[in-house]
Amino acid sequence: MNVDILVYDGFDELDGIGPYEVFDYALGYAAEEDDGTTGDDGAIGDDGTTGDDGGRVRYVSLDERETVTASHGTRVGVDGTLPGPRGEDAPDLLVVPGGGWSARNQEASAWAEAQKGDVPRALAAHHAADTRIASVCTGSMLLAEAGVTDGRRAVTHASAVEELRESGAEVVDARVVDDGDVLSAGGVTSGIDLALYVVEREFGESVADRAATVIEYERRYEVATRDGSRRGEN
């Protein structure tokens, strides 16, 4: 599974870094299970790959650049640019973090990217090409701007729920919403729950549990699935 996390100036650190770490460990663990080896951790190498066909996780941007500056000032290295939706290197899963939407930061935020329009256009193109897209927090609002969530079940940060509903999405009161090729997570830390949910579906419960254990995260997520059922309720 190839995972690209689309970063931009002003994205919320945890929206992107939380899922990245889950996928990083999970891809390593899945590779270990495939070749029958185990280790203290399954972290992926500096090139963003497992070293075999297990997949990759990486930070990408729309334009060529070395770093982006996240909402709390963390500078994050960028591994490459987002491939075209039908390119050979196109991701199996495209993760879209939020950040700064409700503050209406016009310089560096999800709101600023919505106003520029380039990110929504890229998301619309990937959606049209059947790329599976997952938003975290107000990343859902970028999907809404792209028309991806029109008539679709989705969730976002509590501060933007009414805007998401007004955009034409069917807002679901859940920590994670799985609507097939469009997944969404609520506020900030729910991105970890979304990533663990995807990992469990792709690689199995044991890999997801190992990833949760190594980051010492208690799996308390609630997932609303496409058929209306709910998984993982405690």
mmCIF file of C-alpha atoms in Angstrom:
data_model
loop_
_atom_site.group_PDB
_atom_site.id
_atom_site.type_symbol
_atom_site.label_atom_id
_atom_site.label_comp_id
_atom_site.label_asym_id
_atom_site.label_seq_id
_atom_site.Cartn_x
_atom_site.Cartn_y
_atom_site.Cartn_z
ATOM 1 C CA MET A 1 0.000 0.000 0.000
ATOM 2 C CA ASN A 2 1.390 3.366 -1.041
ATOM 3 C CA VAL A 3 0.310 6.261 1.162
ATOM 4 C CA ASP A 4 0.905 9.929 0.370
ATOM 5 C CA ILE A 5 0.168 12.601 2.975
ATOM 6 C CA LEU A 6 -0.440 15.954 1.308
ATOM 7 C CA VAL A 7 1.180 18.703 3.365
ATOM 8 C CA TYR A 8 1.120 22.474 2.968
ATOM 9 C CA ASP A 9 2.109 25.498 5.040
ATOM 10 C CA GLY A 10 -0.191 25.695 8.044
ATOM 11 C CA PHE A 11 -1.329 22.073 8.211
ATOM 12 C CA ASP A 12 -1.831 20.823 11.757
ATOM 13 C CA GLU A 13 1.160 18.757 12.835
ATOM 14 C CA LEU A 14 -0.748 15.905 14.459
ATOM 15 C CA ASP A 15 -3.193 15.642 11.556
ATOM 16 C CA GLY A 16 -0.338 14.514 9.349
ATOM 17 C CA ILE A 17 2.341 13.162 11.660
ATOM 18 C CA GLY A 18 -0.016 10.916 13.660
ATOM 19 C CA PRO A 19 -1.187 8.914 10.625
ATOM 20 C CA TYR A 20 2.338 8.940 9.184
ATOM 21 C CA GLU A 21 3.748 7.208 12.243
ATOM 22 C CA VAL A 22 0.980 4.598 12.264
ATOM 23 C CA PHE A 23 1.504 3.771 8.591
ATOM 24 C CA ASP A 24 5.287 3.815 8.986
ATOM 25 C CA TYR A 25 5.203 1.167 11.710
ATOM 26 C CA ALA A 26 2.423 -0.837 10.064
ATOM 27 C CA LEU A 27 4.134 -1.153 6.697
ATOM 28 C CA GLY A 28 7.255 -2.393 8.447
ATOM 29 C CA TYR A 29 5.312 -4.886 10.549
ATOM 30 C CA ALA A 30 3.411 -6.140 7.520
ATOM 31 C CA ALA A 31 6.711 -6.700 5.694
ATOM 32 C CA GLU A 32 8.038 -8.620 8.702
ATOM 33 C CA GLU A 33 4.994 -10.876 8.718
ATOM 34 C CA ASP A 34 5.387 -11.525 5.004
ATOM 35 C CA ASP A 35 9.013 -12.657 5.343
ATOM 36 C CA GLY A 36 8.578 -14.332 8.734
ATOM 37 C CA THR A 37 10.833 -11.994 10.722
ATOM 38 C CA THR A 38 10.129 -9.863 13.786
ATOM 39 C CA GLY A 39 11.881 -6.926 15.371
ATOM 40 C CA ASP A 40 11.607 -4.288 18.060
ATOM 41 C CA ASP A 41 9.920 -1.944 15.629
ATOM 42 C CA GLY A 42 8.884 -1.892 12.031
ATOM 43 C CA ALA A 43 10.003 1.591 11.143
ATOM 44 C CA ILE A 44 10.582 2.322 7.472
ATOM 45 C CA GLY A 45 13.852 3.648 6.099
ATOM 46 C CA ASP A 46 14.726 7.246 5.350
ATOM 47 C CA ASP A 47 13.594 6.891 1.743
ATOM 48 C CA GLY A 48 9.997 6.301 2.865
ATOM 49 C CA THR A 49 9.867 2.660 1.753
ATOM 50 C CA THR A 50 9.908 -0.719 3.454
ATOM 51 C CA GLY A 51 12.741 -1.903 1.241
ATOM 52 C CA ASP A 52 10.505 -4.438 -0.569
ATOM 53 C CA ASP A 53 7.100 -4.390 -2.188
ATOM 54 C CA GLY A 54 5.351 -3.615 1.101
ATOM 55 C CA GLY A 55 4.602 -0.037 0.123
ATOM 56 C CA ARG A 56 5.552 3.454 1.225
ATOM 57 C CA VAL A 57 4.391 6.356 3.302
ATOM 58 C CA ARG A 58 5.658 9.841 2.556
ATOM 59 C CA TYR A 59 4.914 13.546 2.790
ATOM 60 C CA VAL A 60 4.150 15.196 -0.536
ATOM 61 C CA SER A 61 3.324 18.730 -1.631
ATOM 62 C CA LEU A 62 1.859 20.136 -4.824
ATOM 63 C CA ASP A 63 4.998 22.054 -5.732
ATOM 64 C CA GLU A 64 8.658 21.090 -5.472
ATOM 65 C CA ARG A 65 10.022 22.188 -2.102
ATOM 66 C CA GLU A 66 12.194 20.867 0.691
ATOM 67 C CA THR A 67 10.022 21.725 3.693
ATOM 68 C CA VAL A 68 6.657 23.061 4.776
ATOM 69 C CA THR A 69 5.977 24.889 8.032
ATOM 70 C CA ALA A 70 3.094 23.424 10.002
ATOM 71 C CA SER A 71 0.593 25.388 12.076
ATOM 72 C CA HIS A 72 2.611 25.327 15.307
ATOM 73 C CA GLY A 73 5.910 26.112 13.644
ATOM 74 C CA THR A 74 7.292 22.624 13.018
ATOM 75 C CA ARG A 75 9.223 22.396 9.773
ATOM 76 C CA VAL A 76 8.497 19.124 8.029
ATOM 77 C CA GLY A 77 10.631 17.676 5.247
ATOM 78 C CA VAL A 78 8.835 16.928 1.997
ATOM 79 C CA ASP A 79 9.664 13.674 0.215
ATOM 80 C CA GLY A 80 8.336 14.628 -3.200
ATOM 81 C CA THR A 81 5.470 16.099 -5.174
ATOM 82 C CA LEU A 82 2.024 14.554 -5.429
ATOM 83 C CA PRO A 83 1.937 12.359 -8.556
ATOM 84 C CA GLY A 84 -0.772 12.799 -11.134
ATOM 85 C CA PRO A 85 -3.876 10.729 -10.400
ATOM 86 C CA ARG A 86 -3.173 8.232 -13.165
ATOM 87 C CA GLY A 87 0.598 8.257 -12.835
ATOM 88 C CA GLU A 88 2.615 5.122 -12.226
ATOM 89 C CA ASP A 89 3.546 6.436 -8.777
ATOM 90 C CA ALA A 90 0.029 7.533 -7.785
ATOM 91 C CA PRO A 91 -0.891 6.679 -4.177
ATOM 92 C CA ASP A 92 -3.322 3.990 -3.139
ATOM 93 C CA LEU A 93 -4.371 6.268 -0.284
ATOM 94 C CA LEU A 94 -4.100 10.063 -0.220
ATOM 95 C CA VAL A 95 -4.321 11.581 3.264
ATOM 96 C CA VAL A 96 -5.365 15.230 3.597
ATOM 97 C CA PRO A 97 -4.703 16.968 6.939
ATOM 98 C CA GLY A 98 -6.465 20.114 8.055
ATOM 99 C CA GLY A 99 -5.266 23.124 10.017
ATOM 100 C CA GLY A 100 -6.256 26.733 10.659
ATOM 101 C CA TRP A 101 -9.605 26.484 8.916
ATOM 102 C CA SER A 102 -11.773 28.132 11.549
ATOM 103 C CA ALA A 103 -9.197 30.838 12.238
ATOM 104 C CA ARG A 104 -9.432 31.831 8.554
ATOM 105 C CA ASN A 105 -5.649 32.252 8.373
ATOM 106 C CA GLN A 106 -5.162 33.676 4.896
ATOM 107 C CA GLU A 107 -1.425 33.038 4.762
ATOM 108 C CA ALA A 108 -0.908 29.436 5.826
ATOM 109 C CA SER A 109 -3.818 27.085 6.539
ATOM 110 C CA ALA A 110 -6.356 24.735 5.014
ATOM 111 C CA TRP A 111 -8.525 27.813 4.526
ATOM 112 C CA ALA A 112 -5.771 29.549 2.569
ATOM 113 C CA GLU A 113 -5.337 26.469 0.370
ATOM 114 C CA ALA A 114 -9.066 26.384 -0.286
ATOM 115 C CA GLN A 115 -8.967 29.994 -1.437
ATOM 116 C CA LYS A 116 -5.994 29.383 -3.732
ATOM 117 C CA GLY A 117 -7.813 26.450 -5.297
ATOM 118 C CA ASP A 118 -4.844 24.294 -6.320
ATOM 119 C CA VAL A 119 -5.283 21.682 -3.590
ATOM 120 C CA PRO A 120 -9.049 21.279 -4.183
ATOM 121 C CA ARG A 121 -8.419 20.877 -7.913
ATOM 122 C CA ALA A 122 -5.808 18.193 -7.252
ATOM 123 C CA LEU A 123 -8.152 16.385 -4.862
ATOM 124 C CA ALA A 124 -10.999 16.500 -7.375
ATOM 125 C CA ALA A 125 -8.730 15.019 -10.046
ATOM 126 C CA HIS A 126 -7.601 12.184 -7.785
ATOM 127 C CA HIS A 127 -11.169 11.481 -6.715
ATOM 128 C CA ALA A 128 -12.274 11.314 -10.353
ATOM 129 C CA ALA A 129 -9.486 8.784 -10.970
ATOM 130 C CA ASP A 130 -10.745 6.596 -8.075
ATOM 131 C CA THR A 131 -7.893 7.338 -5.682
ATOM 132 C CA ARG A 132 -9.010 6.531 -2.149
ATOM 133 C CA ILE A 133 -8.853 9.760 -0.117
ATOM 134 C CA ALA A 134 -8.836 10.164 3.667
ATOM 135 C CA SER A 135 -9.201 13.517 5.394
ATOM 136 C CA VAL A 136 -8.251 14.377 8.952
ATOM 137 C CA CYS A 137 -9.891 17.184 10.926
ATOM 138 C CA THR A 138 -10.646 20.177 8.655
ATOM 139 C CA GLY A 139 -8.965 18.410 5.777
ATOM 140 C CA SER A 140 -12.592 17.445 5.129
ATOM 141 C CA MET A 141 -13.266 21.056 4.228
ATOM 142 C CA LEU A 142 -10.696 20.847 1.447
ATOM 143 C CA LEU A 143 -12.549 17.787 0.173
ATOM 144 C CA ALA A 144 -15.785 19.771 0.406
ATOM 145 C CA GLU A 145 -14.228 22.617 -1.564
ATOM 146 C CA ALA A 146 -13.299 20.052 -4.215
ATOM 147 C CA GLY A 147 -16.853 18.700 -4.318
ATOM 148 C CA VAL A 148 -15.660 15.299 -3.125
ATOM 149 C CA THR A 149 -17.988 15.150 -0.124
ATOM 150 C CA ASP A 150 -21.115 16.347 -1.924
ATOM 151 C CA GLY A 151 -23.852 13.919 -0.944
ATOM 152 C CA ARG A 152 -21.320 11.742 0.872
ATOM 153 C CA ARG A 153 -21.129 10.705 4.516
ATOM 154 C CA ALA A 154 -18.306 12.514 6.290
ATOM 155 C CA VAL A 155 -17.123 14.171 9.482
ATOM 156 C CA THR A 156 -14.743 16.981 10.399
ATOM 157 C CA HIS A 157 -13.543 18.934 13.421
ATOM 158 C CA ALA A 158 -16.410 20.071 15.643
ATOM 159 C CA SER A 159 -15.718 23.710 14.804
ATOM 160 C CA ALA A 160 -16.463 23.119 11.109
ATOM 161 C CA VAL A 161 -19.310 20.595 11.258
ATOM 162 C CA GLU A 162 -21.999 23.093 10.239
ATOM 163 C CA GLU A 163 -19.911 24.323 7.319
ATOM 164 C CA LEU A 164 -19.406 20.755 6.157
ATOM 165 C CA ARG A 165 -23.141 20.103 6.363
ATOM 166 C CA GLU A 166 -23.926 23.321 4.474
ATOM 167 C CA SER A 167 -21.477 22.288 1.755
ATOM 168 C CA GLY A 168 -23.684 19.324 0.881
ATOM 169 C CA ALA A 169 -22.113 16.507 2.885
ATOM 170 C CA GLU A 170 -24.120 14.144 5.063
ATOM 171 C CA VAL A 171 -22.474 14.729 8.425
ATOM 172 C CA VAL A 172 -22.158 11.633 10.594
ATOM 173 C CA ASP A 173 -21.565 11.839 14.340
ATOM 174 C CA ALA A 174 -18.618 9.460 14.554
ATOM 175 C CA ARG A 175 -14.905 9.622 15.186
ATOM 176 C CA VAL A 176 -14.134 8.032 11.816
ATOM 177 C CA VAL A 177 -16.430 7.714 8.810
ATOM 178 C CA ASP A 178 -15.812 5.143 6.077
ATOM 179 C CA ASP A 179 -17.784 5.972 2.936
ATOM 180 C CA GLY A 180 -15.933 3.656 0.587
ATOM 181 C CA ASP A 181 -13.408 5.608 -1.456
ATOM 182 C CA VAL A 182 -13.770 8.615 0.872
ATOM 183 C CA LEU A 183 -12.807 8.337 4.537
ATOM 184 C CA SER A 184 -12.798 11.117 7.101
ATOM 185 C CA ALA A 185 -11.810 11.637 10.714
ATOM 186 C CA GLY A 186 -12.946 14.243 13.214
ATOM 187 C CA GLY A 187 -10.630 16.389 15.288
ATOM 188 C CA VAL A 188 -6.842 15.988 15.288
ATOM 189 C CA THR A 189 -6.115 12.741 17.220
ATOM 190 C CA SER A 190 -8.884 10.921 15.374
ATOM 191 C CA GLY A 191 -6.471 10.742 12.446
ATOM 192 C CA ILE A 192 -4.596 8.075 14.408
ATOM 193 C CA ASP A 193 -7.826 6.093 14.725
ATOM 194 C CA LEU A 194 -8.445 6.448 11.000
ATOM 195 C CA ALA A 195 -4.950 5.208 10.186
ATOM 196 C CA LEU A 196 -5.283 2.214 12.520
ATOM 197 C CA TYR A 197 -8.646 1.383 10.960
ATOM 198 C CA VAL A 198 -7.141 1.425 7.463
ATOM 199 C CA VAL A 199 -4.169 -0.652 8.650
ATOM 200 C CA GLU A 200 -6.471 -3.266 10.167
ATOM 201 C CA ARG A 201 -8.445 -3.544 6.952
ATOM 202 C CA GLU A 202 -5.330 -3.755 4.794
ATOM 203 C CA PHE A 203 -3.011 -5.873 6.926
ATOM 204 C CA GLY A 204 -5.100 -7.401 9.695
ATOM 205 C CA GLU A 205 -5.779 -6.852 13.365
ATOM 206 C CA SER A 206 -2.399 -8.068 14.595
ATOM 207 C CA VAL A 207 -0.497 -5.444 12.583
ATOM 208 C CA ALA A 208 -2.856 -2.684 13.715
ATOM 209 C CA ASP A 209 -2.542 -3.784 17.342
ATOM 210 C CA ARG A 210 1.266 -3.820 17.115
ATOM 211 C CA ALA A 211 1.262 -0.291 15.704
ATOM 212 C CA ALA A 212 -1.086 0.909 18.452
ATOM 213 C CA THR A 213 1.038 -0.776 21.104
ATOM 214 C CA VAL A 214 4.352 0.675 19.980
ATOM 215 C CA ILE A 215 2.975 4.225 20.018
ATOM 216 C CA GLU A 216 1.149 3.451 23.301
ATOM 217 C CA TYR A 217 -2.198 4.477 21.891
ATOM 218 C CA GLU A 218 -5.444 3.123 23.312
ATOM 219 C CA ARG A 219 -7.699 2.122 20.466
ATOM 220 C CA ARG A 220 -10.977 3.800 21.397
ATOM 221 C CA TYR A 221 -12.164 4.731 17.947
ATOM 222 C CA GLU A 222 -15.697 4.551 16.639
ATOM 223 C CA VAL A 223 -16.065 3.943 12.903
ATOM 224 C CA ALA A 224 -19.285 4.528 10.996
ATOM 225 C CA THR A 225 -19.158 2.312 7.920
ATOM 226 C CA ARG A 226 -20.869 2.719 4.584
ATOM 227 C CA ASP A 227 -23.619 0.189 5.335
ATOM 228 C CA GLY A 228 -24.668 2.179 8.389
ATOM 229 C CA SER A 229 -23.076 -0.123 10.915
ATOM 230 C CA ARG A 230 -20.614 1.016 13.554
ATOM 231 C CA ARG A 231 -17.415 -0.732 14.511
ATOM 232 C CA GLY A 232 -15.172 -0.443 17.516
ATOM 233 C CA GLU A 233 -17.642 1.140 19.910
ATOM 234 C CA ASN A 234 -16.697 0.768 23.556
#
